[in-house]
């Protein structure tokens, strides 16, 4: 039961019914969020009647008529080509779970300001009061004319896979589920640099992923696309293998392109002799299992706030350790990926974000580290000003190379 906050002053002092002190008097997080974290700002001045007549009626009618005759002009004469919808249903918010659309808004606002801060991309948070796949897809399709891209956020698996697939089939703008692909891009970048540090190739590594949800599946797909030697996923029931009869459709698909070694049993069993551990599950891995990994192993324990393997334990056995936390070196943070990915895709008006564009983003992100590569620096900081431009340029070039760019 939460402790009662007692207001030492009268209601007339605070202006609050019931005498409770406002939450932001006690916690700076509430103080920062009061009134929200973002607002709409005009990019043109309205100083007099001439400005008004151009920005609105009658001048705006000329632009509307031109777009009606040539719909592609919407990209040049509105904000469409530089704005992303950040869409959620509130079912998988951070580590909080299914907390609903209203409670998700602080996170969606945060995502939107990260788009702007790190990628120069405008974004609008949209929290939907529906959770059915059909409802979400139909709603986003109807909203799509206002946006140049859609970032799906904090939608629980396995629905997120079908929602993304169906939206991309119906829309000709980039659809990107960041919980999947942003995590995968940054993970691959860190893994490439860890391999470079140890003078190995990705193809020489065997990886084990704890967690077969959105992030785990996407990481597995990207590692296979990048040429990993082998990768196996483990869910709550153990290693995903083709002989299991309890797999969902998504996990059955995963079993078809992972686990070439035919491993069975528990996560701990699979870690014996493995070169890489990637944690996106929130569980706990026994120290003995980490100790059983190959010499010079990499441990990427990304659960927040409690990594699957605490860095102090991981450092006893691993050559490179990464987490999802900002208070340890090598933070696997999606903000390293999604602003630049969308900036690059929007720059060339891409119709979608391909696997090649994601891999290009990972390679660009890894290259930022350059000659400064070290065990505690395999991935750059989100505040490194080189990150977004490098990712943006690589994604735009890959889009052109893959034929999905429209300018």
Short mmCIF file of C-alpha atoms in Angstrom, two decimals:
data_model
loop_
_atom_site.label_atom_id
_atom_site.label_comp_id
_atom_site.label_asym_id
_atom_site.label_seq_id
_atom_site.Cartn_x
_atom_site.Cartn_y
_atom_site.Cartn_z
CA UNK A 1 0.00 0.00 0.00
CA UNK A 2 1.42 3.38 -1.00
CA UNK A 3 2.29 5.77 1.79
CA UNK A 4 -0.04 8.77 2.11
CA UNK A 5 1.47 12.12 1.17
CA UNK A 6 0.49 14.57 3.88
CA UNK A 7 0.26 18.23 3.02
CA UNK A 8 1.54 20.39 5.89
CA UNK A 9 -0.11 23.47 4.40
CA UNK A 10 -3.76 24.37 3.99
CA UNK A 11 -5.77 23.90 0.79
CA UNK A 12 -5.65 27.63 0.23
CA UNK A 13 -1.87 27.45 0.21
CA UNK A 14 -1.74 24.79 -2.52
CA UNK A 15 -4.97 25.28 -4.40
CA UNK A 16 -5.42 21.49 -4.40
CA UNK A 17 -8.55 19.70 -3.24
CA UNK A 18 -7.93 17.30 -0.39
CA UNK A 19 -4.76 19.07 0.73
CA UNK A 20 -2.30 16.74 -1.07
CA UNK A 21 1.05 18.21 -2.13
CA UNK A 22 1.50 18.00 -5.93
CA UNK A 23 3.68 15.08 -6.96
CA UNK A 24 6.24 17.33 -8.59
CA UNK A 25 7.02 18.86 -5.21
CA UNK A 26 8.66 15.56 -4.27
CA UNK A 27 10.01 14.08 -7.49
CA UNK A 28 11.92 15.88 -10.28
CA UNK A 29 10.59 13.41 -12.85
CA UNK A 30 7.06 14.67 -12.22
CA UNK A 31 8.27 18.27 -12.30
CA UNK A 32 9.84 17.73 -15.72
CA UNK A 33 6.71 16.08 -17.12
CA UNK A 34 4.18 18.66 -15.91
CA UNK A 35 2.34 19.94 -18.98
CA UNK A 36 3.99 17.34 -21.22
CA UNK A 37 7.40 17.31 -22.90
CA UNK A 38 6.58 18.68 -26.34
CA UNK A 39 4.51 21.25 -28.25
CA UNK A 40 3.70 22.29 -31.82
CA UNK A 41 5.76 25.18 -33.13
CA UNK A 42 5.17 27.12 -36.35
CA UNK A 43 7.98 27.28 -38.91
CA UNK A 44 6.63 30.43 -40.60
CA UNK A 45 5.70 33.76 -38.99
CA UNK A 46 2.18 35.20 -38.84
CA UNK A 47 2.97 38.88 -38.31
CA UNK A 48 0.28 40.63 -40.32
CA UNK A 49 -2.64 40.12 -42.70
CA UNK A 50 -0.33 39.37 -45.62
CA UNK A 51 1.32 36.52 -43.72
CA UNK A 52 -2.10 35.25 -42.67
CA UNK A 53 -3.39 35.31 -46.25
CA UNK A 54 -0.43 33.21 -47.40
CA UNK A 55 -0.31 30.74 -44.52
CA UNK A 56 -4.07 30.28 -44.49
CA UNK A 57 -6.89 31.48 -46.72
CA UNK A 58 -6.79 32.40 -49.57
CA UNK A 59 -3.18 31.42 -50.29
CA UNK A 60 -3.44 27.92 -48.89
CA UNK A 61 -6.12 27.05 -51.45
CA UNK A 62 -3.57 27.26 -54.28
CA UNK A 63 -1.38 24.68 -52.56
CA UNK A 64 -4.33 22.40 -51.80
CA UNK A 65 -5.47 22.52 -55.43
CA UNK A 66 -1.99 21.73 -56.70
CA UNK A 67 -1.73 18.72 -54.39
CA UNK A 68 -5.16 17.52 -55.48
CA UNK A 69 -3.95 17.55 -59.09
CA UNK A 70 -0.48 16.12 -58.31
CA UNK A 71 -0.63 14.15 -55.02
CA UNK A 72 3.15 13.70 -54.87
CA UNK A 73 3.48 17.45 -54.21
CA UNK A 74 2.30 16.78 -50.65
CA UNK A 75 5.90 15.86 -49.84
CA UNK A 76 7.18 19.27 -50.95
CA UNK A 77 4.47 21.57 -49.62
CA UNK A 78 3.50 20.00 -46.26
CA UNK A 79 5.38 18.50 -43.36
CA UNK A 80 4.52 14.92 -44.44
CA UNK A 81 7.99 14.09 -45.71
CA UNK A 82 9.62 14.96 -42.38
CA UNK A 83 7.19 13.68 -39.75
CA UNK A 84 6.72 10.27 -38.15
CA UNK A 85 3.77 8.85 -36.21
CA UNK A 86 4.86 7.13 -33.00
CA UNK A 87 2.05 4.61 -32.51
CA UNK A 88 1.33 2.38 -29.51
CA UNK A 89 -1.53 0.54 -27.87
CA UNK A 90 0.16 0.61 -24.48
CA UNK A 91 0.45 -3.16 -24.12
CA UNK A 92 4.24 -3.50 -23.64
CA UNK A 93 5.50 -0.21 -22.25
CA UNK A 94 9.16 -0.31 -21.18
CA UNK A 95 9.37 -2.75 -18.29
CA UNK A 96 5.88 -1.82 -17.08
CA UNK A 97 3.87 -4.11 -19.35
CA UNK A 98 0.24 -3.56 -20.35
CA UNK A 99 -0.52 -0.21 -18.71
CA UNK A 100 -2.84 1.20 -21.36
CA UNK A 101 -2.74 4.08 -23.85
CA UNK A 102 -2.97 7.02 -21.43
CA UNK A 103 -0.16 5.75 -19.22
CA UNK A 104 1.98 5.16 -22.31
CA UNK A 105 1.89 8.80 -23.39
CA UNK A 106 4.91 9.98 -21.36
CA UNK A 107 7.01 7.33 -23.12
CA UNK A 108 5.62 8.21 -26.55
CA UNK A 109 6.31 11.91 -25.93
CA UNK A 110 9.82 10.94 -24.89
CA UNK A 111 10.27 8.96 -28.09
CA UNK A 112 9.08 11.94 -30.11
CA UNK A 113 11.55 14.36 -28.57
CA UNK A 114 14.37 11.84 -29.11
CA UNK A 115 13.47 11.77 -32.80
CA UNK A 116 13.83 15.54 -32.89
CA UNK A 117 16.88 15.84 -30.66
CA UNK A 118 18.97 13.12 -32.26
CA UNK A 119 17.67 12.96 -35.84
CA UNK A 120 16.02 16.28 -36.60
CA UNK A 121 12.80 14.38 -37.34
CA UNK A 122 9.41 15.65 -36.17
CA UNK A 123 7.26 13.00 -34.52
CA UNK A 124 3.73 12.85 -33.14
CA UNK A 125 2.78 10.45 -30.29
CA UNK A 126 -0.41 8.52 -30.99
CA UNK A 127 -1.78 6.22 -28.27
CA UNK A 128 -4.61 4.02 -29.54
CA UNK A 129 -7.51 2.84 -27.40
CA UNK A 130 -7.65 -0.56 -29.10
CA UNK A 131 -5.55 -3.71 -29.04
CA UNK A 132 -6.99 -5.88 -31.81
CA UNK A 133 -4.71 -6.41 -34.79
CA UNK A 134 -7.43 -5.51 -37.30
CA UNK A 135 -8.39 -2.36 -35.37
CA UNK A 136 -4.82 -1.13 -35.07
CA UNK A 137 -4.02 -1.79 -38.72
CA UNK A 138 -7.17 -0.07 -39.98
CA UNK A 139 -6.65 2.91 -37.69
CA UNK A 140 -3.04 3.47 -38.74
CA UNK A 141 -3.88 3.05 -42.43
CA UNK A 142 -6.47 5.82 -42.10
CA UNK A 143 -4.02 8.09 -40.28
CA UNK A 144 -1.19 7.46 -42.75
CA UNK A 145 -1.87 10.33 -45.22
CA UNK A 146 -0.57 12.75 -42.57
CA UNK A 147 2.79 11.05 -42.07
CA UNK A 148 5.98 10.12 -43.89
CA UNK A 149 6.59 7.07 -41.72
CA UNK A 150 5.24 5.07 -38.77
CA UNK A 151 7.26 3.99 -35.74
CA UNK A 152 5.41 1.22 -33.91
CA UNK A 153 6.26 1.28 -30.24
CA UNK A 154 5.61 -0.85 -27.16
CA UNK A 155 3.12 -3.23 -28.80
CA UNK A 156 3.28 -6.71 -27.32
CA UNK A 157 4.39 -9.82 -29.19
CA UNK A 158 3.33 -11.75 -31.15
CA UNK A 159 0.74 -9.21 -32.40
CA UNK A 160 3.48 -6.70 -33.22
CA UNK A 161 4.86 -8.94 -35.98
CA UNK A 162 1.56 -9.21 -37.84
CA UNK A 163 0.71 -5.53 -37.34
CA UNK A 164 4.01 -4.43 -38.85
CA UNK A 165 3.75 -6.88 -41.75
CA UNK A 166 0.19 -5.94 -42.65
CA UNK A 167 0.83 -2.21 -42.41
CA UNK A 168 3.86 -2.44 -44.69
CA UNK A 169 1.81 -4.44 -47.20
CA UNK A 170 -0.88 -1.75 -47.31
CA UNK A 171 1.20 1.43 -47.05
CA UNK A 172 4.02 2.82 -49.19
CA UNK A 173 5.81 4.58 -46.33
CA UNK A 174 8.35 3.12 -43.89
CA UNK A 175 6.84 1.04 -41.08
CA UNK A 176 9.35 0.29 -38.34
CA UNK A 177 8.78 -1.49 -35.03
CA UNK A 178 11.62 -0.05 -32.99
CA UNK A 179 11.42 -2.62 -30.20
CA UNK A 180 12.37 -5.18 -32.83
CA UNK A 181 14.60 -3.54 -35.37
CA UNK A 182 16.17 -0.69 -33.41
CA UNK A 183 17.39 -3.15 -30.80
CA UNK A 184 18.67 -5.49 -33.51
CA UNK A 185 20.59 -2.75 -35.34
CA UNK A 186 22.42 -1.54 -32.24
CA UNK A 187 23.12 -5.09 -31.10
CA UNK A 188 24.66 -5.99 -34.46
CA UNK A 189 26.79 -2.84 -34.41
CA UNK A 190 28.16 -3.66 -30.96
CA UNK A 191 28.74 -7.29 -31.94
CA UNK A 192 30.65 -6.31 -35.08
CA UNK A 193 32.99 -4.16 -33.03
CA UNK A 194 33.39 -6.78 -30.31
CA UNK A 195 34.35 -9.28 -33.01
CA UNK A 196 36.78 -6.78 -34.55
CA UNK A 197 38.34 -6.19 -31.15
CA UNK A 198 38.95 -9.92 -30.75
CA UNK A 199 40.15 -10.28 -34.37
CA UNK A 200 37.29 -12.57 -35.28
CA UNK A 201 34.61 -12.51 -37.96
CA UNK A 202 30.88 -12.65 -37.26
CA UNK A 203 30.80 -15.97 -39.08
CA UNK A 204 33.06 -17.52 -36.45
CA UNK A 205 30.67 -16.82 -33.58
CA UNK A 206 27.91 -18.89 -32.01
CA UNK A 207 25.34 -16.79 -30.17
CA UNK A 208 22.57 -17.60 -27.71
CA UNK A 209 19.64 -15.22 -27.22
CA UNK A 210 17.56 -15.25 -24.06
CA UNK A 211 14.07 -14.12 -25.00
CA UNK A 212 12.00 -14.96 -28.08
CA UNK A 213 9.78 -11.90 -28.12
CA UNK A 214 9.93 -8.94 -30.50
CA UNK A 215 13.54 -8.00 -29.83
CA UNK A 216 14.91 -11.55 -29.65
CA UNK A 217 13.34 -12.63 -32.93
CA UNK A 218 14.50 -9.48 -34.74
CA UNK A 219 18.05 -9.81 -33.41
CA UNK A 220 18.17 -13.44 -34.55
CA UNK A 221 16.98 -12.51 -38.05
CA UNK A 222 19.50 -9.71 -38.35
CA UNK A 223 22.41 -11.81 -37.08
CA UNK A 224 21.58 -14.51 -39.61
CA UNK A 225 21.33 -11.87 -42.36
CA UNK A 226 24.74 -10.55 -41.25
CA UNK A 227 26.31 -14.02 -41.51
CA UNK A 228 26.54 -15.20 -37.87
CA UNK A 229 28.04 -18.66 -37.51
CA UNK A 230 25.01 -19.91 -35.58
CA UNK A 231 22.40 -18.48 -33.24
CA UNK A 232 19.87 -20.15 -30.97
CA UNK A 233 16.98 -18.55 -29.08
CA UNK A 234 15.61 -19.68 -25.76
CA UNK A 235 12.20 -18.92 -24.32
CA UNK A 236 10.80 -19.84 -20.90
CA UNK A 237 10.63 -23.50 -21.92
CA UNK A 238 14.17 -23.75 -23.26
CA UNK A 239 15.95 -23.64 -26.59
CA UNK A 240 13.74 -23.20 -29.65
CA UNK A 241 14.28 -26.18 -31.92
CA UNK A 242 12.39 -27.74 -34.79
CA UNK A 243 11.41 -30.79 -32.73
CA UNK A 244 9.38 -28.78 -30.19
CA UNK A 245 5.62 -29.17 -30.55
CA UNK A 246 4.60 -26.13 -28.48
CA UNK A 247 5.87 -23.37 -30.77
CA UNK A 248 3.85 -20.42 -32.01
CA UNK A 249 3.88 -19.65 -35.73
CA UNK A 250 6.57 -17.02 -35.19
CA UNK A 251 8.77 -19.35 -33.15
CA UNK A 252 8.26 -22.14 -35.68
CA UNK A 253 9.54 -19.78 -38.36
CA UNK A 254 12.52 -18.90 -36.15
CA UNK A 255 13.31 -22.58 -35.68
CA UNK A 256 13.64 -22.88 -39.44
CA UNK A 257 16.58 -20.49 -39.78
CA UNK A 258 18.34 -20.72 -36.38
CA UNK A 259 19.98 -23.37 -34.23
CA UNK A 260 21.88 -25.17 -36.96
CA UNK A 261 23.66 -27.12 -34.24
CA UNK A 262 20.34 -28.70 -33.19
CA UNK A 263 20.67 -27.70 -29.55
CA UNK A 264 17.96 -28.71 -27.09
CA UNK A 265 17.42 -28.24 -23.38
CA UNK A 266 17.74 -25.10 -21.28
CA UNK A 267 19.31 -21.73 -21.94
CA UNK A 268 22.12 -22.69 -19.57
CA UNK A 269 22.76 -25.85 -21.58
CA UNK A 270 23.03 -23.83 -24.80
CA UNK A 271 25.51 -21.37 -23.27
CA UNK A 272 28.15 -24.04 -22.78
CA UNK A 273 30.90 -23.15 -25.24
CA UNK A 274 28.93 -20.25 -26.75
CA UNK A 275 30.77 -17.13 -27.91
CA UNK A 276 27.95 -14.64 -27.37
CA UNK A 277 25.11 -14.21 -24.91
CA UNK A 278 22.39 -11.70 -25.78
CA UNK A 279 19.76 -11.07 -23.14
CA UNK A 280 16.41 -9.45 -23.97
CA UNK A 281 14.26 -11.41 -21.55
CA UNK A 282 14.48 -9.91 -18.10
CA UNK A 283 15.35 -13.28 -16.55
CA UNK A 284 18.45 -14.17 -14.57
CA UNK A 285 21.32 -16.31 -15.84
CA UNK A 286 23.34 -18.32 -13.35
CA UNK A 287 27.02 -17.42 -12.98
CA UNK A 288 27.95 -21.04 -13.63
CA UNK A 289 26.34 -20.82 -17.07
CA UNK A 290 28.32 -17.68 -17.92
CA UNK A 291 31.48 -19.41 -16.74
CA UNK A 292 30.78 -22.27 -19.17
CA UNK A 293 30.95 -19.98 -22.21
CA UNK A 294 33.92 -19.98 -24.57
CA UNK A 295 37.07 -18.07 -23.71
CA UNK A 296 36.88 -14.45 -24.83
CA UNK A 297 33.08 -14.50 -24.89
CA UNK A 298 30.79 -11.47 -25.21
CA UNK A 299 27.91 -10.85 -22.79
CA UNK A 300 25.21 -8.41 -23.87
CA UNK A 301 22.77 -8.45 -20.94
CA UNK A 302 20.23 -5.82 -21.96
CA UNK A 303 17.30 -6.20 -19.57
CA UNK A 304 16.41 -3.04 -17.65
CA UNK A 305 16.77 -2.15 -14.88
CA UNK A 306 18.26 -5.51 -13.89
CA UNK A 307 20.54 -7.13 -16.50
CA UNK A 308 20.27 -10.90 -16.91
CA UNK A 309 23.93 -11.05 -15.84
CA UNK A 310 25.26 -8.29 -13.64
CA UNK A 311 28.32 -6.65 -15.24
CA UNK A 312 30.49 -7.45 -12.20
CA UNK A 313 29.76 -11.13 -12.75
CA UNK A 314 30.04 -10.96 -16.54
CA UNK A 315 33.47 -9.28 -16.41
CA UNK A 316 34.89 -12.32 -14.59
CA UNK A 317 34.46 -14.40 -17.73
CA UNK A 318 33.71 -12.19 -20.74
CA UNK A 319 36.02 -10.09 -22.91
CA UNK A 320 33.27 -7.58 -23.76
CA UNK A 321 30.23 -6.72 -21.63
CA UNK A 322 27.29 -4.56 -22.70
CA UNK A 323 23.98 -3.70 -21.03
CA UNK A 324 20.92 -1.59 -21.68
CA UNK A 325 21.79 0.79 -18.85
CA UNK A 326 23.40 4.20 -19.11
CA UNK A 327 25.45 3.81 -15.93
CA UNK A 328 27.64 1.05 -17.41
CA UNK A 329 29.89 1.18 -20.50
CA UNK A 330 28.61 -0.12 -23.85
CA UNK A 331 24.94 0.81 -23.55
CA UNK A 332 22.78 -0.89 -26.21
CA UNK A 333 20.38 2.02 -26.69
CA UNK A 334 17.82 2.20 -29.50
CA UNK A 335 18.26 5.97 -29.72
CA UNK A 336 21.51 5.22 -31.55
CA UNK A 337 19.47 3.79 -34.42
CA UNK A 338 15.92 4.95 -34.99
CA UNK A 339 16.44 8.73 -35.44
CA UNK A 340 19.07 8.24 -38.15
CA UNK A 341 17.21 5.37 -39.79
CA UNK A 342 14.06 7.42 -40.20
CA UNK A 343 16.00 10.55 -41.18
CA UNK A 344 17.70 8.59 -43.97
CA UNK A 345 14.49 6.93 -45.11
CA UNK A 346 12.57 10.21 -45.16
CA UNK A 347 15.42 12.03 -46.90
CA UNK A 348 15.00 9.81 -49.98
CA UNK A 349 11.25 9.22 -49.51
CA UNK A 350 11.78 5.49 -49.11
CA UNK A 351 8.72 3.28 -49.48
CA UNK A 352 9.96 0.90 -46.79
CA UNK A 353 12.92 0.08 -44.55
CA UNK A 354 14.66 -3.00 -45.90
CA UNK A 355 16.99 -5.47 -44.24
CA UNK A 356 19.82 -3.95 -46.26
CA UNK A 357 19.04 -0.50 -44.86
CA UNK A 358 19.10 -1.86 -41.30
CA UNK A 359 22.42 -3.62 -41.83
CA UNK A 360 23.82 -0.43 -43.39
CA UNK A 361 22.70 1.43 -40.26
CA UNK A 362 24.48 -1.10 -38.05
CA UNK A 363 27.68 -0.88 -40.07
CA UNK A 364 27.62 2.92 -39.99
CA UNK A 365 27.02 2.94 -36.25
CA UNK A 366 29.90 0.52 -35.67
CA UNK A 367 32.21 2.62 -37.85
CA UNK A 368 31.75 5.69 -35.61
CA UNK A 369 33.86 3.98 -32.95
CA UNK A 370 36.75 3.73 -35.38
CA UNK A 371 40.27 3.45 -33.96
CA UNK A 372 39.05 4.20 -30.41
CA UNK A 373 37.74 0.66 -30.17
CA UNK A 374 38.21 -0.90 -26.72
CA UNK A 375 36.54 -3.47 -24.51
CA UNK A 376 34.58 -0.70 -22.77
CA UNK A 377 33.87 1.15 -26.02
CA UNK A 378 32.35 -1.05 -28.72
CA UNK A 379 29.37 1.24 -29.26
CA UNK A 380 29.27 5.05 -29.30
CA UNK A 381 27.36 7.27 -26.91
CA UNK A 382 23.92 8.55 -27.94
CA UNK A 383 25.38 12.04 -27.44
CA UNK A 384 28.14 11.48 -30.00
CA UNK A 385 27.20 14.01 -32.69
CA UNK A 386 28.64 11.78 -35.43
CA UNK A 387 26.07 9.03 -34.93
CA UNK A 388 22.89 10.36 -36.56
CA UNK A 389 24.62 11.82 -39.66
CA UNK A 390 26.52 8.57 -40.25
CA UNK A 391 23.40 6.41 -39.91
CA UNK A 392 21.30 8.82 -41.99
CA UNK A 393 23.76 8.82 -44.89
CA UNK A 394 24.20 5.04 -44.84
CA UNK A 395 20.46 4.36 -44.78
CA UNK A 396 19.76 6.83 -47.59
CA UNK A 397 22.49 5.26 -49.75
CA UNK A 398 21.22 1.74 -49.04
CA UNK A 399 17.66 2.78 -49.93
CA UNK A 400 18.84 4.04 -53.30
CA UNK A 401 20.90 0.89 -53.88
CA UNK A 402 17.93 -1.34 -53.07
CA UNK A 403 15.49 0.57 -55.28
CA UNK A 404 13.11 1.78 -52.56
CA UNK A 405 14.12 5.46 -52.75
CA UNK A 406 11.83 7.84 -54.63
CA UNK A 407 14.17 10.82 -54.82
#
